[in-house]
Coordinates of C-alpha atoms in Angstrom, one line a residue:
M938 CA 28.6 -8.6 4.3
R939 CA 32.3 -8.4 3.9
P940 CA 34.1 -11.7 3.5
E941 CA 37.0 -13.0 5.6
L942 CA 40.3 -13.6 3.7
L943 CA 41.6 -17.1 4.5
E944 CA 45.3 -17.0 3.6
S945 CA 45.5 -20.8 4.0
A946 CA 42.2 -22.4 3.0
A947 CA 43.7 -25.9 2.7
P948 CA 46.6 -26.9 4.9
G949 CA 49.6 -28.1 2.9
R950 CA 48.5 -26.2 -0.2
D951 CA 49.0 -22.6 -1.2
V952 CA 45.3 -21.8 -1.6
A953 CA 43.7 -18.6 -0.4
A954 CA 40.0 -18.0 -0.2
L955 CA 37.2 -15.7 0.7
A956 CA 34.7 -16.9 3.3
W957 CA 31.3 -15.9 4.5
G958 CA 29.1 -17.3 7.3
D959 CA 29.4 -19.4 10.5
P960 CA 32.5 -21.7 10.4
G961 CA 30.4 -24.4 12.0
A962 CA 27.7 -24.4 9.3
P963 CA 27.3 -26.8 6.4
V964 CA 29.8 -25.8 3.6
V965 CA 29.3 -24.6 0.1
I966 CA 32.5 -24.2 -2.0
L967 CA 32.3 -21.7 -4.9
V968 CA 34.9 -22.0 -7.7
H969 CA 35.4 -19.0 -10.0
G970 CA 36.2 -19.0 -13.7
F971 CA 38.2 -17.1 -16.2
P972 CA 39.0 -14.3 -16.5
D973 CA 37.7 -13.8 -13.0
T974 CA 38.4 -14.1 -9.3
A975 CA 36.8 -15.3 -6.0
W976 CA 35.3 -11.8 -5.7
T977 CA 32.9 -12.9 -8.4
W978 CA 30.9 -14.5 -5.6
R979 CA 30.4 -11.3 -3.6
Y980 CA 26.6 -11.5 -4.1
L981 CA 26.0 -15.2 -3.9
G982 CA 28.4 -15.7 -1.0
P983 CA 26.4 -13.5 1.4
A984 CA 23.1 -14.8 0.1
L985 CA 24.1 -18.4 1.0
A986 CA 25.6 -17.3 4.4
D987 CA 22.3 -15.7 5.2
Q988 CA 20.6 -19.1 4.7
G989 CA 22.9 -20.7 7.2
W990 CA 25.8 -21.9 5.1
R991 CA 29.6 -21.5 5.5
V992 CA 30.8 -20.4 2.1
I993 CA 34.4 -20.9 0.9
A994 CA 35.4 -19.3 -2.4
P995 CA 39.0 -20.2 -3.2
F996 CA 41.3 -18.2 -5.6
T997 CA 42.2 -21.0 -7.9
R998 CA 45.8 -21.8 -8.8
G999 CA 47.8 -18.9 -10.1
Y1000 CA 45.3 -16.3 -9.1
A1001 CA 46.8 -14.2 -6.2
P1002 CA 46.8 -14.4 -3.3
T1003 CA 46.9 -18.2 -4.2
G1004 CA 50.4 -19.1 -5.4
I1005 CA 51.8 -20.0 -8.7
T1006 CA 52.6 -23.7 -9.3
G1007 CA 53.9 -25.7 -12.3
D1008 CA 50.8 -27.9 -12.6
Y1009 CA 47.4 -26.7 -14.0
D1010 CA 45.9 -29.9 -15.3
I1011 CA 42.4 -31.0 -14.3
G1012 CA 43.6 -33.6 -11.8
A1013 CA 45.5 -30.9 -9.8
L1014 CA 42.5 -28.6 -9.9
V1015 CA 40.2 -31.4 -8.7
A1016 CA 42.6 -32.2 -5.9
D1017 CA 42.7 -28.6 -4.7
V1018 CA 38.9 -28.6 -4.4
H1019 CA 39.0 -31.8 -2.3
A1020 CA 41.7 -30.3 -0.1
V1021 CA 39.5 -27.2 0.6
R1022 CA 36.6 -29.5 1.4
A1023 CA 38.6 -31.7 3.7
A1024 CA 39.8 -28.6 5.6
H1025 CA 36.3 -27.1 6.1
S1026 CA 33.8 -30.0 6.0
R1027 CA 35.2 -33.1 7.5
T1028 CA 32.0 -34.5 9.1
R1029 CA 29.5 -34.0 6.3
P1030 CA 29.5 -33.7 2.6
A1031 CA 29.7 -30.2 1.0
L1032 CA 28.0 -28.6 -1.9
L1033 CA 30.0 -27.4 -4.9
V1034 CA 29.3 -24.5 -7.3
G1035 CA 31.4 -23.4 -10.3
H1036 CA 31.3 -20.8 -13.0
D1037 CA 33.0 -21.1 -16.4
W1038 CA 36.4 -22.8 -15.7
G1039 CA 35.2 -23.3 -12.2
G1040 CA 32.2 -25.2 -13.8
A1041 CA 34.7 -27.4 -15.6
I1042 CA 36.4 -28.2 -12.4
V1043 CA 33.1 -28.9 -10.7
S1044 CA 32.0 -31.1 -13.5
A1045 CA 35.3 -33.0 -13.3
V1046 CA 34.9 -33.5 -9.5
A1047 CA 31.3 -34.9 -10.1
S1048 CA 32.5 -37.3 -12.8
S1049 CA 35.9 -38.4 -11.5
D1050 CA 36.0 -38.1 -7.7
P1051 CA 32.6 -37.2 -6.2
A1052 CA 33.3 -38.4 -2.6
G1053 CA 32.7 -35.8 0.0
F1054 CA 30.1 -33.8 -2.0
A1055 CA 26.3 -34.0 -1.9
A1056 CA 25.5 -32.1 -5.1
V1057 CA 27.0 -29.7 -7.7
A1058 CA 25.8 -26.6 -9.6
I1059 CA 27.5 -25.6 -12.9
L1060 CA 27.1 -22.1 -14.3
A1061 CA 27.6 -20.9 -17.9
I1062 CA 29.1 -24.1 -19.4
P1063 CA 27.5 -27.5 -19.8
P1064 CA 28.9 -30.5 -17.9
L1065 CA 32.1 -31.6 -19.7
P1066 CA 30.7 -34.9 -21.2
A1067 CA 27.8 -32.9 -22.8
I1068 CA 30.4 -31.0 -24.8
V1069 CA 32.8 -33.8 -25.8
R1070 CA 30.6 -36.9 -25.9
G1071 CA 27.7 -34.9 -27.1
A1072 CA 29.6 -34.1 -30.2
L1073 CA 29.2 -37.7 -31.2
R1074 CA 25.6 -36.9 -32.1
P1075 CA 24.8 -34.9 -35.1
R1076 CA 23.0 -32.1 -33.2
G1077 CA 25.8 -31.9 -30.6
L1078 CA 28.4 -31.8 -33.3
L1079 CA 26.6 -29.0 -35.1
A1080 CA 26.4 -27.0 -31.8
L1081 CA 30.1 -27.5 -31.3
V1082 CA 30.9 -26.3 -34.8
R1083 CA 28.7 -23.2 -34.2
Q1084 CA 30.5 -22.6 -30.9
A1085 CA 34.0 -22.7 -32.5
P1086 CA 34.1 -19.0 -33.5
R1087 CA 33.3 -18.0 -30.0
S1088 CA 36.1 -20.1 -28.6
W1089 CA 38.9 -18.5 -30.7
Y1090 CA 40.7 -17.3 -27.6
M1091 CA 41.3 -20.9 -26.6
A1092 CA 43.4 -21.4 -29.8
F1093 CA 45.1 -18.1 -29.2
F1094 CA 46.1 -19.2 -25.7
Q1095 CA 48.2 -22.1 -27.2
L1096 CA 50.7 -19.5 -28.6
P1097 CA 53.5 -19.4 -26.0
G1098 CA 54.5 -15.9 -24.8
L1099 CA 52.1 -13.9 -27.0
A1100 CA 49.0 -14.5 -25.0
E1101 CA 50.8 -13.6 -21.7
R1102 CA 52.1 -10.4 -23.2
V1103 CA 48.7 -9.1 -24.4
G1104 CA 46.8 -10.5 -21.4
P1105 CA 45.4 -7.4 -19.7
R1106 CA 44.0 -6.0 -22.9
L1107 CA 42.7 -9.3 -24.0
F1108 CA 41.0 -9.9 -20.6
D1109 CA 39.3 -6.5 -20.8
L1110 CA 38.2 -7.4 -24.3
L1111 CA 36.6 -10.7 -23.2
W1112 CA 34.8 -9.0 -20.3
R1113 CA 33.3 -6.4 -22.6
A1114 CA 32.4 -9.0 -25.2
W1115 CA 30.8 -11.5 -22.8
A1116 CA 29.0 -8.9 -20.6
P1117 CA 28.3 -6.0 -22.9
S1118 CA 25.6 -4.4 -20.7
Y1119 CA 27.2 -5.1 -17.3
D1120 CA 29.6 -2.7 -15.6
S1121 CA 32.6 -4.9 -15.1
R1122 CA 35.0 -2.3 -13.8
A1123 CA 35.2 -3.7 -10.3
D1124 CA 35.7 -7.2 -11.5
R1125 CA 38.4 -6.2 -13.9
E1126 CA 40.2 -4.4 -11.1
H1127 CA 40.0 -7.5 -8.9
L1128 CA 41.4 -9.5 -11.9
R1129 CA 44.4 -7.1 -12.3
T1130 CA 45.2 -7.6 -8.6
A1131 CA 44.9 -11.4 -9.0
L1132 CA 47.0 -11.5 -12.2
P1133 CA 49.5 -8.7 -11.7
D1134 CA 52.3 -9.8 -13.9
R1135 CA 53.2 -12.1 -16.8
A1136 CA 53.9 -15.1 -14.5
H1137 CA 50.4 -15.0 -13.1
R1138 CA 48.8 -14.4 -16.5
R1139 CA 50.7 -17.5 -17.8
A1140 CA 49.3 -19.5 -15.0
A1141 CA 45.7 -18.6 -15.9
I1142 CA 46.3 -19.3 -19.6
T1143 CA 48.0 -22.6 -18.8
Y1144 CA 44.6 -24.0 -17.7
Y1145 CA 43.7 -24.0 -21.4
R1146 CA 47.0 -25.4 -22.5
A1147 CA 46.9 -28.3 -20.0
M1148 CA 43.3 -29.1 -21.0
L1149 CA 43.8 -29.0 -24.8
N1150 CA 47.5 -29.8 -25.3
P1151 CA 48.6 -33.3 -24.2
W1152 CA 52.3 -32.2 -24.3
V1153 CA 51.5 -29.8 -21.4
R1154 CA 49.4 -32.2 -19.4
R1155 CA 51.0 -34.4 -16.8
R1156 CA 51.0 -38.1 -17.6
A1157 CA 50.0 -38.8 -14.0
A1158 CA 46.8 -36.9 -14.6
A1159 CA 45.7 -39.0 -17.5
G1160 CA 43.2 -41.1 -15.5
T1161 CA 41.5 -38.1 -14.0
Y1162 CA 41.4 -36.4 -17.4
R1163 CA 39.6 -39.4 -18.9
R1164 CA 37.2 -39.7 -16.0
A1165 CA 36.4 -36.0 -16.1
F1166 CA 34.5 -36.5 -19.4
G1167 CA 32.4 -39.3 -18.0
R1168 CA 28.9 -39.2 -16.6
L1169 CA 28.4 -37.0 -13.6
R1170 CA 27.7 -38.9 -10.4
L1171 CA 26.2 -36.2 -8.3
P1172 CA 22.8 -34.4 -8.6
T1173 CA 23.5 -31.4 -10.8
L1174 CA 21.9 -28.0 -11.3
Y1175 CA 23.1 -26.5 -14.6
L1176 CA 22.4 -22.8 -15.2
H1177 CA 23.0 -20.9 -18.5
G1178 CA 22.2 -17.3 -19.4
S1179 CA 19.9 -16.9 -22.3
D1180 CA 22.1 -14.1 -23.8
D1181 CA 25.5 -15.7 -23.2
T1182 CA 27.9 -14.5 -25.9
C1183 CA 30.7 -16.8 -24.8
G1184 CA 29.1 -20.2 -24.8
R1185 CA 26.1 -21.1 -26.9
V1186 CA 23.1 -22.2 -25.0
D1187 CA 22.3 -25.0 -27.4
L1188 CA 25.7 -26.6 -26.5
G1189 CA 24.0 -27.8 -23.3
D1190 CA 20.7 -28.9 -24.8
R1191 CA 21.4 -32.6 -23.9
A1192 CA 23.3 -31.9 -20.7
L1193 CA 20.9 -33.9 -18.6
D1194 CA 21.7 -37.0 -20.6
Y1195 CA 25.0 -37.1 -18.7
C1196 CA 23.7 -36.3 -15.2
P1197 CA 21.8 -38.3 -12.6
P1198 CA 17.9 -38.3 -12.8
D1199 CA 17.5 -35.7 -10.0
S1200 CA 19.3 -33.0 -12.0
A1201 CA 17.9 -29.8 -13.6
R1202 CA 18.9 -27.4 -16.4
I1203 CA 17.6 -23.9 -16.3
V1204 CA 18.2 -21.2 -18.9
V1205 CA 18.1 -17.8 -17.0
P1206 CA 16.4 -15.1 -19.2
D1207 CA 18.1 -11.8 -19.9
A1208 CA 21.4 -12.9 -18.5
G1209 CA 24.8 -13.5 -20.2
H1210 CA 27.9 -15.3 -19.4
F1211 CA 28.4 -13.8 -16.0
L1212 CA 24.8 -14.6 -15.0
H1213 CA 25.5 -14.6 -11.3
L1214 CA 26.6 -11.0 -11.6
E1215 CA 24.2 -9.8 -14.3
A1216 CA 21.1 -11.4 -12.6
P1217 CA 22.3 -11.8 -9.0
D1218 CA 18.8 -11.9 -7.4
R1219 CA 17.4 -14.5 -9.8
V1220 CA 20.5 -16.7 -9.8
G1221 CA 20.8 -16.3 -6.0
E1222 CA 17.3 -17.5 -5.6
L1223 CA 17.9 -20.5 -7.8
I1224 CA 21.1 -21.5 -6.0
T1225 CA 19.8 -21.0 -2.4
T1226 CA 16.7 -23.0 -3.2
W1227 CA 18.8 -25.8 -4.8
A1228 CA 21.2 -25.7 -1.8
A1229 CA 18.3 -26.0 0.7
T1230 CA 17.1 -29.2 -1.0
H1231 CA 20.6 -30.8 -0.7
R1232 CA 21.4 -29.6 2.8
P1233 CA 23.6 -32.3 4.4
T1234 CA 23.6 -33.3 8.0
A1235 CA 26.6 -34.2 10.2
G1236 CA 27.7 -37.7 9.4
S1237 CA 25.6 -38.0 6.2
E1238 CA 27.0 -39.7 3.1
N1239 CA 26.6 -38.7 -0.5

């Protein structure tokens, strides 16, 4: 099933998206991660559409055909997701799924501004409070210390200019390191289209700068930033590949401590960081089953 390209997925914002399914159906929003694009959902999108969902997969800020802006802090990314939902699901709450950086955005929505959503699914990273607040416990701190060597690229991205210059080679390196047994050529080609020049690569890298460097972050976003690391307020499905070479599985061992009681954590066997691409049938089954249990009705409230 080929997707539609929505050049304006949120009126008043420069956000493009891929879409599958009946425009009148309940909505699922799929948020891609790094280094990736909305095309990462080319298996899950049709699977959800076949189950009667309208699926909207935005290209996040700076990933063409979505435009470049000057603001990449978590508050702006959360606001973009809400704008997409408001444009496509006014009469009932939507579901929200995110992978990698998309998972961080989804986690922040569920913690800081959950209105309009019924439930969330997070792939490949734990909910944000499990990483940050979990480090206050000895076991969580040990997991974070063990994770540090795998997160070297985040420190590298703080170097202005250099990271943008070597971007294409670095992005290819990360794909090969994080999905060594998966043929990522199509995904990397989509990425080259989405980040065609230094300005777009700077946009993608600035997500990390805004998250980790308070001098880059907008002061106006401070409240959202703090709330993003609080407990999630929506039912959460957290999926992590057993063979993930980007994020350690044990980083999310206590993830459910920061989620509502009707949440679940599943480690997907024989899958890595891009688990929805490496094990599309298994992940598709898990997500479609989860979505069916949270299917909203018109006028329902979360």
